JSON list of C-alpha atoms in Angstrom, two decimals:
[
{"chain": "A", "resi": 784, "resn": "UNK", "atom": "CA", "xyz": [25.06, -15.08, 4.91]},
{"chain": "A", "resi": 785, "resn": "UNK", "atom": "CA", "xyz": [22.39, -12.44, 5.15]},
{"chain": "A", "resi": 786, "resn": "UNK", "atom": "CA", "xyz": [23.21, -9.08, 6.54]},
{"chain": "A", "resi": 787, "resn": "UNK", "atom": "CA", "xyz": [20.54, -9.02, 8.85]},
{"chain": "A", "resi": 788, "resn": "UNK", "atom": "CA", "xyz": [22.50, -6.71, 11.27]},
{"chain": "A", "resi": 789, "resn": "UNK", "atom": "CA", "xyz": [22.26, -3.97, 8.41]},
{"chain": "A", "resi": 790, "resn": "UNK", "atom": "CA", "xyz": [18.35, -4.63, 8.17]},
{"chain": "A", "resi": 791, "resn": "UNK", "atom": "CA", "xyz": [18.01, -4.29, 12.27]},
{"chain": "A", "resi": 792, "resn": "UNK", "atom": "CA", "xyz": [19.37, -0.63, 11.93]},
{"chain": "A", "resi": 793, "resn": "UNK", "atom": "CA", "xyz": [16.45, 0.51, 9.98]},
{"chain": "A", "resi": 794, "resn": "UNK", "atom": "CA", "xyz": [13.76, 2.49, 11.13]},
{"chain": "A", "resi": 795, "resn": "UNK", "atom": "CA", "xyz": [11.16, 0.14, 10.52]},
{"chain": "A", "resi": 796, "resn": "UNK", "atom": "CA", "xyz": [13.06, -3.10, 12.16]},
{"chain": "A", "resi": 797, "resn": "UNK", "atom": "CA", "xyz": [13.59, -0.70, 15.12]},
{"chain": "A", "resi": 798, "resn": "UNK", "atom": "CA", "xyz": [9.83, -0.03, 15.58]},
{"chain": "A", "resi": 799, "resn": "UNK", "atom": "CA", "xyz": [8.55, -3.41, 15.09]},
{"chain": "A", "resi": 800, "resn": "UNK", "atom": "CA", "xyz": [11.60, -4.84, 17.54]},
{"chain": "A", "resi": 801, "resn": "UNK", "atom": "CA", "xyz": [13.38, -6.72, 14.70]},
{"chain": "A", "resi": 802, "resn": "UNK", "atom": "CA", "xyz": [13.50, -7.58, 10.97]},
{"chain": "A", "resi": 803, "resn": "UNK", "atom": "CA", "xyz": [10.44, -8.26, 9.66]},
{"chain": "A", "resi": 804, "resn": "UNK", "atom": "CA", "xyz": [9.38, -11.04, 7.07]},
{"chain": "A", "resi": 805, "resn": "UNK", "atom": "CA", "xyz": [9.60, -10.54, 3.52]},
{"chain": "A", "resi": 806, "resn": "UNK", "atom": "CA", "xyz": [8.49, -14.34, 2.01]},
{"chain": "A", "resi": 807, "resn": "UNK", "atom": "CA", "xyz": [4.98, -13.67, 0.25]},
{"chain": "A", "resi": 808, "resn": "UNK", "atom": "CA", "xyz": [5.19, -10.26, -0.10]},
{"chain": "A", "resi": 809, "resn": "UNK", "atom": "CA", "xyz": [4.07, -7.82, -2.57]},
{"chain": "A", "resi": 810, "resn": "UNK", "atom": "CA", "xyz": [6.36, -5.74, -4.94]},
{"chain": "A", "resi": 811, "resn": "UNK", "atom": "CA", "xyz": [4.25, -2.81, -5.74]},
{"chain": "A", "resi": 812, "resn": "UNK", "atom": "CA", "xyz": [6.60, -0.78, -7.51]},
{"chain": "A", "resi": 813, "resn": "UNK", "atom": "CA", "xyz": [10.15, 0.31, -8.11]},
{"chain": "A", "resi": 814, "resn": "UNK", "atom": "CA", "xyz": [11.66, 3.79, -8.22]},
{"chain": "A", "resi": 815, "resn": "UNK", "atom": "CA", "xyz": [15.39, 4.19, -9.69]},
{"chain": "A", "resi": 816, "resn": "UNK", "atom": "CA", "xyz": [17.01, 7.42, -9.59]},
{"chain": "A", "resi": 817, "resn": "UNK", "atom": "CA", "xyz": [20.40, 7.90, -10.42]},
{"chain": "A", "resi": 818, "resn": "UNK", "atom": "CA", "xyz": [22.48, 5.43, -7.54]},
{"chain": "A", "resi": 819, "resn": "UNK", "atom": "CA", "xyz": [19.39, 5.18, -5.21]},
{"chain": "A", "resi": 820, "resn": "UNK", "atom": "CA", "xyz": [16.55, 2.32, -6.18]},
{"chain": "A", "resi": 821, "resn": "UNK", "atom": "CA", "xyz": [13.30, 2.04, -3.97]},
{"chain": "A", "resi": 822, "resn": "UNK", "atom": "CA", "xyz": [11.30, -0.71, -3.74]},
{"chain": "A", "resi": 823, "resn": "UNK", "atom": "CA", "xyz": [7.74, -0.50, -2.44]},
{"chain": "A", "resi": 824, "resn": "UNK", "atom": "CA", "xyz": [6.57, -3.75, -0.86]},
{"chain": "A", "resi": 825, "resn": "UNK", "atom": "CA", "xyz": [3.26, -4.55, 1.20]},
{"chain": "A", "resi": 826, "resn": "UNK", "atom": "CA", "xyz": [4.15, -7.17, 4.35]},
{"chain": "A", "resi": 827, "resn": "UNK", "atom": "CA", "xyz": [1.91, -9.80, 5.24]},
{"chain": "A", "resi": 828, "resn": "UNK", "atom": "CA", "xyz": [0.45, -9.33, 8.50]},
{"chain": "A", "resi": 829, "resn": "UNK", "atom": "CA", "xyz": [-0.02, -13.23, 8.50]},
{"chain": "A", "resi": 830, "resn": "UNK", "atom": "CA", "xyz": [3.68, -14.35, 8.27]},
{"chain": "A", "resi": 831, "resn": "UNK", "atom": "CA", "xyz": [5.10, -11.33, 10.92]},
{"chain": "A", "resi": 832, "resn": "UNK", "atom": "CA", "xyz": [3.12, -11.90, 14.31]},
{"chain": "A", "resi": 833, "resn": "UNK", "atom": "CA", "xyz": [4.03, -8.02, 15.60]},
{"chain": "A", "resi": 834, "resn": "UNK", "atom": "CA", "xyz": [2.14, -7.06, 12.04]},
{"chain": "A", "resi": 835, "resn": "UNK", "atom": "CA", "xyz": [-1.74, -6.24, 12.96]},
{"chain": "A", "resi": 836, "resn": "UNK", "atom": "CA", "xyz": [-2.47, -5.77, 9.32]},
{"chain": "A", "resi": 837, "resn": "UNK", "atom": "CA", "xyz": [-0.88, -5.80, 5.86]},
{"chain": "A", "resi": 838, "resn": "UNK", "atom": "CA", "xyz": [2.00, -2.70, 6.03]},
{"chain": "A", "resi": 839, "resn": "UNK", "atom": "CA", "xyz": [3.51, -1.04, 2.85]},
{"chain": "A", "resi": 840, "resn": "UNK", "atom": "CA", "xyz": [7.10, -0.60, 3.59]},
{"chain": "A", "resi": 841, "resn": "UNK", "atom": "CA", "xyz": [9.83, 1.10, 1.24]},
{"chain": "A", "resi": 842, "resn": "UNK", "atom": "CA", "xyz": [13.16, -0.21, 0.84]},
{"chain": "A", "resi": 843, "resn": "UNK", "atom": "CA", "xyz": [15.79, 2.18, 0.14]},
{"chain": "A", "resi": 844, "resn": "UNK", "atom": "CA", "xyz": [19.15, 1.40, -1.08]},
{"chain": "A", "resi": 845, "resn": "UNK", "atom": "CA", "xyz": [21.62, 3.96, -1.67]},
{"chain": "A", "resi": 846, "resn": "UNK", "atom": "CA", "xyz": [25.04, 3.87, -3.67]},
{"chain": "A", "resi": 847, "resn": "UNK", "atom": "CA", "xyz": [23.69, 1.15, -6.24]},
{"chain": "A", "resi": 848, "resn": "UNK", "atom": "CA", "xyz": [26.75, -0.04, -8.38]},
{"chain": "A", "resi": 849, "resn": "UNK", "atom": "CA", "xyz": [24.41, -2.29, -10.86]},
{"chain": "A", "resi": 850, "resn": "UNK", "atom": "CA", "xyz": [20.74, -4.25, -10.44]},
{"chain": "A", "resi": 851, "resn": "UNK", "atom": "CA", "xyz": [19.34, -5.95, -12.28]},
{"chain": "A", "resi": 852, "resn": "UNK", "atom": "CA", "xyz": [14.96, -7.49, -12.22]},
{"chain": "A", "resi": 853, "resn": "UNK", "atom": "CA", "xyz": [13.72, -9.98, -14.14]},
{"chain": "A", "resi": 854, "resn": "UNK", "atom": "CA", "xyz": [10.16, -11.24, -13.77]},
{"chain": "A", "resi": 855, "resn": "UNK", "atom": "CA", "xyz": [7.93, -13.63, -16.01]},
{"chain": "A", "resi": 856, "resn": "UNK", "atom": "CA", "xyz": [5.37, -12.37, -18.19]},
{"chain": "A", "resi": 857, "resn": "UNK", "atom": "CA", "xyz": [2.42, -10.63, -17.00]},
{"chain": "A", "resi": 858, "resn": "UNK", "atom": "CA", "xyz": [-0.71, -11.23, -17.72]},
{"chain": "A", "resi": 859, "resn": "UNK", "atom": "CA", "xyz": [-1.88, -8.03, -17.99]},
{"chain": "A", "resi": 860, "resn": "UNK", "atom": "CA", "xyz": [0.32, -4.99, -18.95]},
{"chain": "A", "resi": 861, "resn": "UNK", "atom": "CA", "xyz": [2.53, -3.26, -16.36]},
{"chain": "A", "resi": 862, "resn": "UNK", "atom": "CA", "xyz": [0.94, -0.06, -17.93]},
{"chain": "A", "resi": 863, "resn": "UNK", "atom": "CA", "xyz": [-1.33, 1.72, -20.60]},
{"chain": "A", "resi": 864, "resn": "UNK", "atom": "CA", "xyz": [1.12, 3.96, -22.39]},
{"chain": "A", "resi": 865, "resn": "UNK", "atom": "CA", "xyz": [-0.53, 7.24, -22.80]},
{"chain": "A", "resi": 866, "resn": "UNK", "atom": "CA", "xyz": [2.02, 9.29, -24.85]},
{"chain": "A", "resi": 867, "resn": "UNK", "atom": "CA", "xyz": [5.72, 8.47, -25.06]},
{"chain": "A", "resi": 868, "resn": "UNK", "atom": "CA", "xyz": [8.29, 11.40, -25.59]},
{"chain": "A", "resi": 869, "resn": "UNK", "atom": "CA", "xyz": [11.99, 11.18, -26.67]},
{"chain": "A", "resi": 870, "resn": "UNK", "atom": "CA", "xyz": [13.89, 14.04, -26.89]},
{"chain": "A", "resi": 871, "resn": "UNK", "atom": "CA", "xyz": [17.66, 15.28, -27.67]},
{"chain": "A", "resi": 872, "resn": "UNK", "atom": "CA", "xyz": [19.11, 17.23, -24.78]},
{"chain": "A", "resi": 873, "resn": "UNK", "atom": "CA", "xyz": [21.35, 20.35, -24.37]},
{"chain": "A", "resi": 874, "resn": "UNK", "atom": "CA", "xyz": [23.97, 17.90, -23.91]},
{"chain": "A", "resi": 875, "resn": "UNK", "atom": "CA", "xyz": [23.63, 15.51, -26.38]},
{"chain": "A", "resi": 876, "resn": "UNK", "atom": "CA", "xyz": [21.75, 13.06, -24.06]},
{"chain": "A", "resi": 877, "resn": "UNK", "atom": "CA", "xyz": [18.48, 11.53, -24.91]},
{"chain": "A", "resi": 878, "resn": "UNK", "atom": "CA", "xyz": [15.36, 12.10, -22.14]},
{"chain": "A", "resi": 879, "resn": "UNK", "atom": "CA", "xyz": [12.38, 9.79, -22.72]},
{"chain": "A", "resi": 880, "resn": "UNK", "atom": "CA", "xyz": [9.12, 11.06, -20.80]},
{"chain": "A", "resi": 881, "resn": "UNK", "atom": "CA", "xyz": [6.59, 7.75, -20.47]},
{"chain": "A", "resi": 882, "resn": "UNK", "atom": "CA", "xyz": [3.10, 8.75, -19.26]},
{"chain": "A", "resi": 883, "resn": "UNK", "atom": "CA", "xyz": [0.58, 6.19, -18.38]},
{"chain": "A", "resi": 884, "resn": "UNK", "atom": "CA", "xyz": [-3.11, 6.49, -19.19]},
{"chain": "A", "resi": 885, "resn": "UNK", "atom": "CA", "xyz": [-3.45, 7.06, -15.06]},
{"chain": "A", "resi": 886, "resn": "UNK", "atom": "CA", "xyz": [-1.29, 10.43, -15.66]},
{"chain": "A", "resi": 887, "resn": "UNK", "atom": "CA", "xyz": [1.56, 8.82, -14.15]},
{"chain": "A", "resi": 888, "resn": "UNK", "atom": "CA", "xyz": [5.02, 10.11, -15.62]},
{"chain": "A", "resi": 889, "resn": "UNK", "atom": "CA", "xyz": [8.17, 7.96, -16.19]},
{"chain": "A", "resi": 890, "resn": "UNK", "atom": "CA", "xyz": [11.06, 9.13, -17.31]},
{"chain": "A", "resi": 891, "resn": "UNK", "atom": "CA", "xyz": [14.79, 7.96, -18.49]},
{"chain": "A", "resi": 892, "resn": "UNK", "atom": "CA", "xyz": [17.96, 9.48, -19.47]},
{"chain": "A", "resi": 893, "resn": "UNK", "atom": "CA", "xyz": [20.53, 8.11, -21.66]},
{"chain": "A", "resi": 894, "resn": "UNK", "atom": "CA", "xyz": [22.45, 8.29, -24.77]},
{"chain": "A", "resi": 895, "resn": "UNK", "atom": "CA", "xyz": [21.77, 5.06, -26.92]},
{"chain": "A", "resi": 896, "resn": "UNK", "atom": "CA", "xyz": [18.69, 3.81, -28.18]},
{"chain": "A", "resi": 897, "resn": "UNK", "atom": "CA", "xyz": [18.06, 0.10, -29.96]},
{"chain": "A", "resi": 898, "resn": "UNK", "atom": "CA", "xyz": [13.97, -0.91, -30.88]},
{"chain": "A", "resi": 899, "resn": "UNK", "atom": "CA", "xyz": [14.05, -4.12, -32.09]},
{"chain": "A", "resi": 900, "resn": "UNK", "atom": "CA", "xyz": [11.04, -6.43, -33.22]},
{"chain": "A", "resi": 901, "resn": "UNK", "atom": "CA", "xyz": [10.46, -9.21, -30.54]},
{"chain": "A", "resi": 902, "resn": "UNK", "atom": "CA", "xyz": [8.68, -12.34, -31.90]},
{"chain": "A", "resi": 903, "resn": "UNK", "atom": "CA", "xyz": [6.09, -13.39, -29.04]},
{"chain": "A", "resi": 904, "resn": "UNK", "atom": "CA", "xyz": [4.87, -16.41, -31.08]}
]
């Protein structure tokens, strides 16, 4: 069921002699660019025995068709919006610049746009 014969091929699963353990990981972040999304995770040392310590690993997939996260609610916020930009293109697309109050800079292409109200009571 799993393709763990694609995951032995990588780089990493090469160095540490075979796939190593995801279950209790961390997701620290995700990247998505275009039809490539990376996903930065930390393994635990304790549940891979050729792991001396914690090891942040990314996961690259290319030629993404679709995804698609969900996650509960935080109970912090994912990030202090510094400014937040949206501007009309050359080509009629819209380009939204996010920065966070760390200087970090997000940004999103598209063409539609919906803000709706969302009742959290």
């Amino acid at each position: 069921m799993y393709a763990v014969e694609l995951v032995k091929k990588t780089a990493l699963a090469k160095k540490l002699g075979g796939p190593p353990v995801f279950h209790d990981g961390h997701l620290t972040r995700i990247l998505i660019d275009a039809d490539t999304v990376a996903i930065d995770i930390r393994i635990l040392s304790k549940n891979n025995p050729r792991l001396r310590k914690d090891t942040p690993v990314r996961l690259r997939l290319g030629a993404v068709d679709s995804f698609r996260f969900e996650c509960a609610d935080v109970g912090d916020p994912l990030m202090v919006v510094h400014d937040l930009d949206i501007r009309k293109e050359d080509d009629d697309k819209l380009r939204m610049l996010l920065e966070s109050a760390r200087g970090e800079i997000s940004e999103i292409v598209f063409e539609t746009i919906e803000l709706v109200d969302i009742d959290t009571t």
